[in-house]
C-alpha positions as YAML, in Angstrom:
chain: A
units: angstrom
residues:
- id: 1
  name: UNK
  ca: [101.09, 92.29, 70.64]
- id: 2
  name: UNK
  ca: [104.36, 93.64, 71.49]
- id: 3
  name: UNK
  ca: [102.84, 95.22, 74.64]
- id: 4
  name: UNK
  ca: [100.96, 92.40, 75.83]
- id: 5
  name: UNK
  ca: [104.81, 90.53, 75.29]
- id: 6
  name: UNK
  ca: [106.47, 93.30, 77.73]
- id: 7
  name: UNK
  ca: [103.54, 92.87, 80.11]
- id: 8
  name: UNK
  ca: [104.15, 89.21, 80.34]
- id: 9
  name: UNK
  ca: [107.68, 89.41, 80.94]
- id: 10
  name: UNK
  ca: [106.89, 91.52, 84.08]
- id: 11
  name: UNK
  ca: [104.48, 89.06, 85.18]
- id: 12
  name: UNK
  ca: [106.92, 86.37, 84.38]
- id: 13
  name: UNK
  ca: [105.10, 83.62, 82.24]
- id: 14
  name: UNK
  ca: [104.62, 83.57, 78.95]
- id: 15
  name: UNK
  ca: [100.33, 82.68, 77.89]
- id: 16
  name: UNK
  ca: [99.87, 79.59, 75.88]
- id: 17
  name: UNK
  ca: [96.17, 80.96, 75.11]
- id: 18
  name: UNK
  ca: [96.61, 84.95, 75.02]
- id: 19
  name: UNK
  ca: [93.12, 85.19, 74.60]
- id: 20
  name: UNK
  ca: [92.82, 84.69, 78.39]
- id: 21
  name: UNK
  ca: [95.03, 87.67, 79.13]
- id: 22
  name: UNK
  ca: [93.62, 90.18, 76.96]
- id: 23
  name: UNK
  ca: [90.45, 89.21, 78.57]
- id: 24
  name: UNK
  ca: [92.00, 89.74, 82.29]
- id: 25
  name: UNK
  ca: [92.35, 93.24, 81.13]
- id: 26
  name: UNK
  ca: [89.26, 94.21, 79.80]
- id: 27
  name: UNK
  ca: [87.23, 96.36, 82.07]
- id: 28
  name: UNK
  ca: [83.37, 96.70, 82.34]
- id: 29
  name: UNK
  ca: [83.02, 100.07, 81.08]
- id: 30
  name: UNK
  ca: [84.82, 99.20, 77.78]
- id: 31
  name: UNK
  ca: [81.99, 96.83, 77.15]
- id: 32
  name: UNK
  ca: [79.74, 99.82, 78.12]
- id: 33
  name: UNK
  ca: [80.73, 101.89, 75.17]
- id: 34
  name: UNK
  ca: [81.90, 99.19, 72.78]
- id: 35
  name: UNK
  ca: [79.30, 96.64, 72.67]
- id: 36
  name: UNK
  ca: [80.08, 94.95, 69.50]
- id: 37
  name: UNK
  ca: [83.61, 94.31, 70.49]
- id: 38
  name: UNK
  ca: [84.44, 92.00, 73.68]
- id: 39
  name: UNK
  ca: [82.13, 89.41, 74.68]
- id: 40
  name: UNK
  ca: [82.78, 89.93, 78.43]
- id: 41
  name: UNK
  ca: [84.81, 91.85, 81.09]
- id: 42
  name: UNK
  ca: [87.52, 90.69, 83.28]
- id: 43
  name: UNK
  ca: [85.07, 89.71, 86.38]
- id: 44
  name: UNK
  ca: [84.38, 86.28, 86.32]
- id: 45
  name: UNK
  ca: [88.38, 85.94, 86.05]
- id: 46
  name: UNK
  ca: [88.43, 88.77, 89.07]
- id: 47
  name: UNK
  ca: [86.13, 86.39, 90.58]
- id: 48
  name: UNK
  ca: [88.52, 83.28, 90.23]
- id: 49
  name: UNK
  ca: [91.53, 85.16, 90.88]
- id: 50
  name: UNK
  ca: [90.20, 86.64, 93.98]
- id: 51
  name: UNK
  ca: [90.35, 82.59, 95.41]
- id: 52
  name: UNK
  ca: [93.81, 81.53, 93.83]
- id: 53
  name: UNK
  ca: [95.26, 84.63, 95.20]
- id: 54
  name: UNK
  ca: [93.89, 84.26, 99.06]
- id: 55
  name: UNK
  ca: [95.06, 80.33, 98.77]
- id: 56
  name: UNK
  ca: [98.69, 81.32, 97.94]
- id: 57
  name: UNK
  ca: [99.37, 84.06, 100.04]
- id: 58
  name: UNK
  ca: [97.73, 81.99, 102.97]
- id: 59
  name: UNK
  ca: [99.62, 79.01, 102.13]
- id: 60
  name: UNK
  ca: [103.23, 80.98, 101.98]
- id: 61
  name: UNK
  ca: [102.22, 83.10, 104.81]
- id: 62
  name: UNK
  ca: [101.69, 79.37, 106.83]
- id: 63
  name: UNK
  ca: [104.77, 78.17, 105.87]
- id: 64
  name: UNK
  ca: [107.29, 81.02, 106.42]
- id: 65
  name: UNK
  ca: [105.89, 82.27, 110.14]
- id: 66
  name: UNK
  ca: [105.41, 78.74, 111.95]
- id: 67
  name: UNK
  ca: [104.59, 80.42, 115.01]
- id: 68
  name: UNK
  ca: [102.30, 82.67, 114.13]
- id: 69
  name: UNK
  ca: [98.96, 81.71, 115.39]
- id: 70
  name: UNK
  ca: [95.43, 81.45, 113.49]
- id: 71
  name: UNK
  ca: [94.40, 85.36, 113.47]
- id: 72
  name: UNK
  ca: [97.79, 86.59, 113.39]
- id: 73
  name: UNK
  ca: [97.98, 85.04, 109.67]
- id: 74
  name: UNK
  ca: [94.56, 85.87, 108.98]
- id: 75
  name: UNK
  ca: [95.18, 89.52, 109.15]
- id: 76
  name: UNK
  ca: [98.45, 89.36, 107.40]
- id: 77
  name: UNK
  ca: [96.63, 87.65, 104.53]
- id: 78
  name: UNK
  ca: [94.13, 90.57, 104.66]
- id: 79
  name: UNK
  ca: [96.94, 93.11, 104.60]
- id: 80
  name: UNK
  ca: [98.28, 91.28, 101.41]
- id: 81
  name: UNK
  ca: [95.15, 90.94, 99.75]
- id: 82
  name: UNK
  ca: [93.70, 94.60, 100.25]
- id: 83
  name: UNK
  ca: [92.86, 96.55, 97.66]
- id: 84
  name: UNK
  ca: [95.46, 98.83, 98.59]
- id: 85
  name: UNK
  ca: [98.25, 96.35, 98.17]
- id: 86
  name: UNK
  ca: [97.34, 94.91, 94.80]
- id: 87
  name: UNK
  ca: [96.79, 98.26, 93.46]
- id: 88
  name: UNK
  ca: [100.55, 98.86, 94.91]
- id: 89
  name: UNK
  ca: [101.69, 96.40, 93.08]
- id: 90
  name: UNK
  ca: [99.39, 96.51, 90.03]
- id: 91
  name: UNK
  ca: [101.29, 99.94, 89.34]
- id: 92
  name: UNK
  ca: [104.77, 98.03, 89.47]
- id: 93
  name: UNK
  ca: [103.78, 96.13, 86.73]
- id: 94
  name: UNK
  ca: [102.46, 98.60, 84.69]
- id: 95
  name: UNK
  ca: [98.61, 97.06, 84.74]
- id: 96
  name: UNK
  ca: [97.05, 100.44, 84.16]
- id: 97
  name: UNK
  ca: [97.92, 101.09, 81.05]
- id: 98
  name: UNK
  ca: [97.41, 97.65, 79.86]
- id: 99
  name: UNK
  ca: [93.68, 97.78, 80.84]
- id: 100
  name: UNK
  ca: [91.43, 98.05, 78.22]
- id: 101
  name: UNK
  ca: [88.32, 100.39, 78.93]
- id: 102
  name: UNK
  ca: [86.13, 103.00, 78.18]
- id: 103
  name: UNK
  ca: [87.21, 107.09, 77.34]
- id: 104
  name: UNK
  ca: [84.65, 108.21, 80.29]
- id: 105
  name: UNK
  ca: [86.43, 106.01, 82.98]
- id: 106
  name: UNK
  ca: [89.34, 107.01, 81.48]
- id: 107
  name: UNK
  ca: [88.92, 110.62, 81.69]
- id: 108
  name: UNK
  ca: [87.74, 110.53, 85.46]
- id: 109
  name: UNK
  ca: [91.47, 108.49, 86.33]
- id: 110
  name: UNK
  ca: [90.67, 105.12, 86.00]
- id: 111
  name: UNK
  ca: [93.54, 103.91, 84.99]
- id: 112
  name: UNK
  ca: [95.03, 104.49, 88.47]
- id: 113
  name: UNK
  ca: [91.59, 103.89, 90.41]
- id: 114
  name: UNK
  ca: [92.94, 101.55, 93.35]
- id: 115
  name: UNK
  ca: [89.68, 99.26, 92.61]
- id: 116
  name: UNK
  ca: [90.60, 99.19, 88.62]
- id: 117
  name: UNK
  ca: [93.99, 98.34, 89.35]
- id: 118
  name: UNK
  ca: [92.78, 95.78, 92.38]
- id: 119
  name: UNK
  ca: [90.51, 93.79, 90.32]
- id: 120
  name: UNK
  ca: [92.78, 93.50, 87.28]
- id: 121
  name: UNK
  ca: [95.42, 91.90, 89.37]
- id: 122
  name: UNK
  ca: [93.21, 89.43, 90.34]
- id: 123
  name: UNK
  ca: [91.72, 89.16, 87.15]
- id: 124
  name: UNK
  ca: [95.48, 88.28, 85.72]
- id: 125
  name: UNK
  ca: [95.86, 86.02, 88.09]
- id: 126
  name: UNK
  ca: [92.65, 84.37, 87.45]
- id: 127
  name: UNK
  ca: [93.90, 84.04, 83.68]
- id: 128
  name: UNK
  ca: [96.67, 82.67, 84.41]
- id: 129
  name: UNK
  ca: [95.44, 79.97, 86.55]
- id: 130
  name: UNK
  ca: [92.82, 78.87, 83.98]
- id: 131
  name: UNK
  ca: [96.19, 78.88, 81.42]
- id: 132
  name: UNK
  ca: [98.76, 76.73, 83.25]
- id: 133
  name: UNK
  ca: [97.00, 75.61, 86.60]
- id: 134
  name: UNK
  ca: [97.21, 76.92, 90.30]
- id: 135
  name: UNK
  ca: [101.35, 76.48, 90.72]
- id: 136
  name: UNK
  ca: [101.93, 78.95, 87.97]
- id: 137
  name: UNK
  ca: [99.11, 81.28, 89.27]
- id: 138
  name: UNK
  ca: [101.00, 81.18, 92.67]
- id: 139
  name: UNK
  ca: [104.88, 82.43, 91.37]
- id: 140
  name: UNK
  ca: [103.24, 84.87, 89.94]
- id: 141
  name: UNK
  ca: [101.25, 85.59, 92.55]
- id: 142
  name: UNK
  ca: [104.79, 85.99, 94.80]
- id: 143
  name: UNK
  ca: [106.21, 87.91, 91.57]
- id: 144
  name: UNK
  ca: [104.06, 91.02, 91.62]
- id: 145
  name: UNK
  ca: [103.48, 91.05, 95.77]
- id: 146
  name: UNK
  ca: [107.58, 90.88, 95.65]
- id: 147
  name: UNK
  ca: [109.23, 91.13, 99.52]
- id: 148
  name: UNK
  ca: [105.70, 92.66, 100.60]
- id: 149
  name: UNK
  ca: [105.16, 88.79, 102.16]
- id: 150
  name: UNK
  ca: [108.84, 88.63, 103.83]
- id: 151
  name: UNK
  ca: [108.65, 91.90, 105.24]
- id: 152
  name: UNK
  ca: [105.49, 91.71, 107.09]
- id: 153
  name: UNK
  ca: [106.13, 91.86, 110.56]
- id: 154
  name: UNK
  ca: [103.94, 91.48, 113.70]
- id: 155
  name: UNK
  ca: [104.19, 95.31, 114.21]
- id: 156
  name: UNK
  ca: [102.89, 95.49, 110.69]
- id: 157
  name: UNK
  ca: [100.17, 93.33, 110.73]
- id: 158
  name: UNK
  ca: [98.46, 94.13, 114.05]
- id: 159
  name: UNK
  ca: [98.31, 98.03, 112.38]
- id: 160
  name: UNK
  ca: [94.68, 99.15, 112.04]
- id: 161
  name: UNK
  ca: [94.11, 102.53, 110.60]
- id: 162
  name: UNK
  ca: [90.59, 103.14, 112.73]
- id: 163
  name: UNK
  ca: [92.46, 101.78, 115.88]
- id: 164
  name: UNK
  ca: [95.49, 104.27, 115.47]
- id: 165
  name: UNK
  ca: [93.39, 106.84, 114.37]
- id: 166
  name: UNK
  ca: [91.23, 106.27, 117.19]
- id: 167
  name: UNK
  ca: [94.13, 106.82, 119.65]
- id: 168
  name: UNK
  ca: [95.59, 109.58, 118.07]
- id: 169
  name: UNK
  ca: [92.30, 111.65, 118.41]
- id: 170
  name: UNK
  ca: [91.84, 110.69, 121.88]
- id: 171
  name: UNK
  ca: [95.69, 111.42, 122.99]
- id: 172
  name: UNK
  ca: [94.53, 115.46, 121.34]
- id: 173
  name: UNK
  ca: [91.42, 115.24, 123.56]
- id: 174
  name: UNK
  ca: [88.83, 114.95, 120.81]
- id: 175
  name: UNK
  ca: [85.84, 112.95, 120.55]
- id: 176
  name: UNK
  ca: [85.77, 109.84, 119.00]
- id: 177
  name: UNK
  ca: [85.91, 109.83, 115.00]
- id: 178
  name: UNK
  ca: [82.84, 108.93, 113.16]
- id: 179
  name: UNK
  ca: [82.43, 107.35, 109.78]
- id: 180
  name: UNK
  ca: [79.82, 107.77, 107.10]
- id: 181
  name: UNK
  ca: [79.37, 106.56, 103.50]
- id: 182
  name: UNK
  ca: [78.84, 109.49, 101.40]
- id: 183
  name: UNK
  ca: [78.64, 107.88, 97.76]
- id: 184
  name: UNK
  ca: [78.41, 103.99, 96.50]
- id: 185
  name: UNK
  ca: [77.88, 102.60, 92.97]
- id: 186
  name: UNK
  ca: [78.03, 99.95, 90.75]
- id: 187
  name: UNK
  ca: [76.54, 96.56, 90.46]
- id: 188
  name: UNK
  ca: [75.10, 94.32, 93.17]
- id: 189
  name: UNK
  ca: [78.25, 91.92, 93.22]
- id: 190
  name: UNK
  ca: [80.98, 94.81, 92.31]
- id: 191
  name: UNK
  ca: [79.88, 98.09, 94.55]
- id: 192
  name: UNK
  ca: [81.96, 100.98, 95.34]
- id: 193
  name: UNK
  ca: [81.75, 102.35, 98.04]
- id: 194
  name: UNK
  ca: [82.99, 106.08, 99.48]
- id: 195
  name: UNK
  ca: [83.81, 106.97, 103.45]
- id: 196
  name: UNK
  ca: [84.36, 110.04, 104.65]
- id: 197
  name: UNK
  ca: [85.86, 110.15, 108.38]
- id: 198
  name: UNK
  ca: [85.12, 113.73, 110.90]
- id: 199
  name: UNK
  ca: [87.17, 114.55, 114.18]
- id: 200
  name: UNK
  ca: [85.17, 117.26, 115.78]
- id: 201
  name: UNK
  ca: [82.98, 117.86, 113.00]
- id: 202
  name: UNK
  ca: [85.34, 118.17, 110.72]
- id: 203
  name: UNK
  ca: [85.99, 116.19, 107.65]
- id: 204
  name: UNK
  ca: [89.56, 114.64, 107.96]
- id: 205
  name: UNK
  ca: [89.85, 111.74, 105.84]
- id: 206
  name: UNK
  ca: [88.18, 110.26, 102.64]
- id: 207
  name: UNK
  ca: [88.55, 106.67, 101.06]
- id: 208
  name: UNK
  ca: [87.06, 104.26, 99.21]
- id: 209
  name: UNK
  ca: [86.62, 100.13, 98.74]
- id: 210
  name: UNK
  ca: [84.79, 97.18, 98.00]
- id: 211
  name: UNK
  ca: [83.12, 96.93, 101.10]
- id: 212
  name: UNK
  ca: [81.76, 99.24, 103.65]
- id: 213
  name: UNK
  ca: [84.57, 98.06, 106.33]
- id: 214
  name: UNK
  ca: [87.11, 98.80, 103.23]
- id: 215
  name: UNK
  ca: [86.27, 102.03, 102.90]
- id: 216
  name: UNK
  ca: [86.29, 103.43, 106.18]
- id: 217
  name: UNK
  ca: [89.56, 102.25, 106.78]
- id: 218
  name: UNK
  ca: [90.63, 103.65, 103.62]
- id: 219
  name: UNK
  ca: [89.26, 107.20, 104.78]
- id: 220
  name: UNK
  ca: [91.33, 106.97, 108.50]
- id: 221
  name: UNK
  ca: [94.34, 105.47, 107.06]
- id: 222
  name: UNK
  ca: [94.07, 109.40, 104.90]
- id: 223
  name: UNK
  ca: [93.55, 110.87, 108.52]
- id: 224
  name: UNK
  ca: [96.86, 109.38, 109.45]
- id: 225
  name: UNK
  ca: [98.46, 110.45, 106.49]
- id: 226
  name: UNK
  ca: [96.99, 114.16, 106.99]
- id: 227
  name: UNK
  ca: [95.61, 116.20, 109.93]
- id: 228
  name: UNK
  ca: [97.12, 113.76, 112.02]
- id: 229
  name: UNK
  ca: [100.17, 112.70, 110.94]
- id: 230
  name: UNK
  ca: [102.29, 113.51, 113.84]
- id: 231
  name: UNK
  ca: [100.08, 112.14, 116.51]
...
């Protein structure tokens, strides 16, 4: 109880029905090995969450850049909303080790697997707009993104790993990179899917996401971060 108390306080609200958040938290593959113990997991909540959190970054992102036009804030809302981001700022809030699930996705890092840490934000969110309605969802919402919505900048949301990547490759006089997905699991409405990026034949990024367009940005924005770093 004391945990779930600290855990509030960095979301800032305080659960009239805690049941909701310890439900936010639990993942799938607790269920898996503990059948007799939580009805459900966390996604119908990651579900719900998913929505309240693209309304209230769109609607702050609409009122604080009022010249912005239509695709310019639809790709800053994508930034926001990225697995990448919420898993960001899942890990300032300590979500991880909050989440509640089983000792073999445990073992293999799950409580710092981006899409673990992704889904649980929204599933939080989710909880707490069931709790105390959509206006207390969004503060806290703008609470764990912090100044990642202020900062944004036109530079910053025009970025696209596969673009830059793209560029880079070509300024070295290489051929184009090409992407493949080397592994996917899970269920029908919660896949996972793995990209692997090659310059020249060679392997030089890896990454993972929800969807196949996640994941092979995920595997150039690696490319960036590695074997071409400098370009």
């Amino acid at each position: 109880m004391a945990r779930l108390r600290e855990f509030e306080e960095a979301l800032g609200v305080r659960f009239r029905d805690s049941g909701l958040l310890r439900l936010a938290l639990v993942h799938s593959s607790f269920l898996n090995e503990n059948p007799d113990g939580a009805l459900e997991s966390n996604e119908r909540l990651e579900y719900l969450g998913d929505a309240v959190l693209g309304m209230a970054v769109a609607e702050e992102l609409y009122a604080a850049n009022p010249g912005w036009p239509e695709g310019m804030l639809t790709q800053a809302r994508a930034a926001l909303v990225q697995e990448a981001t919420l898993a960001e700022a899942a890990r300032g809030i300590g979500l991880g080790e909050m989440l509640r699930m089983g000792r073999g996705e445990e073992a293999g890092g799950g409580r710092e697997r981006p899409t673990n840490l992704s889904a649980g934000v929204e599933a939080v969110i989710g909880a707490v707009f069931l709790d105390q309605g959509y206006e207390a969802a969004r503060e806290v919402v703008l609470r764990v993104l912090g100044d990642r919505v202020s900062s944004l900048d036109e530079a910053a949301v025009s970025a696209n790993p596969k673009s830059e990547l793209q560029e880079a490759v070509q300024a070295e006089g290489l051929p184009s990179p090409t992407y493949r997905i080397v592994h996917e699991e899970g269920a029908d409405h919660d896949r996972l899917f793995v990209a692997e990026v090659a310059v020249g034949g060679e392997v030089a990024g890896r990454g993972e996401g929800k969807r196949k367009s996640l994941a092979e940005q995920a595997a150039a924005a690696e490319a960036l971060r590695g074997p071409f770093a400098e370009q």
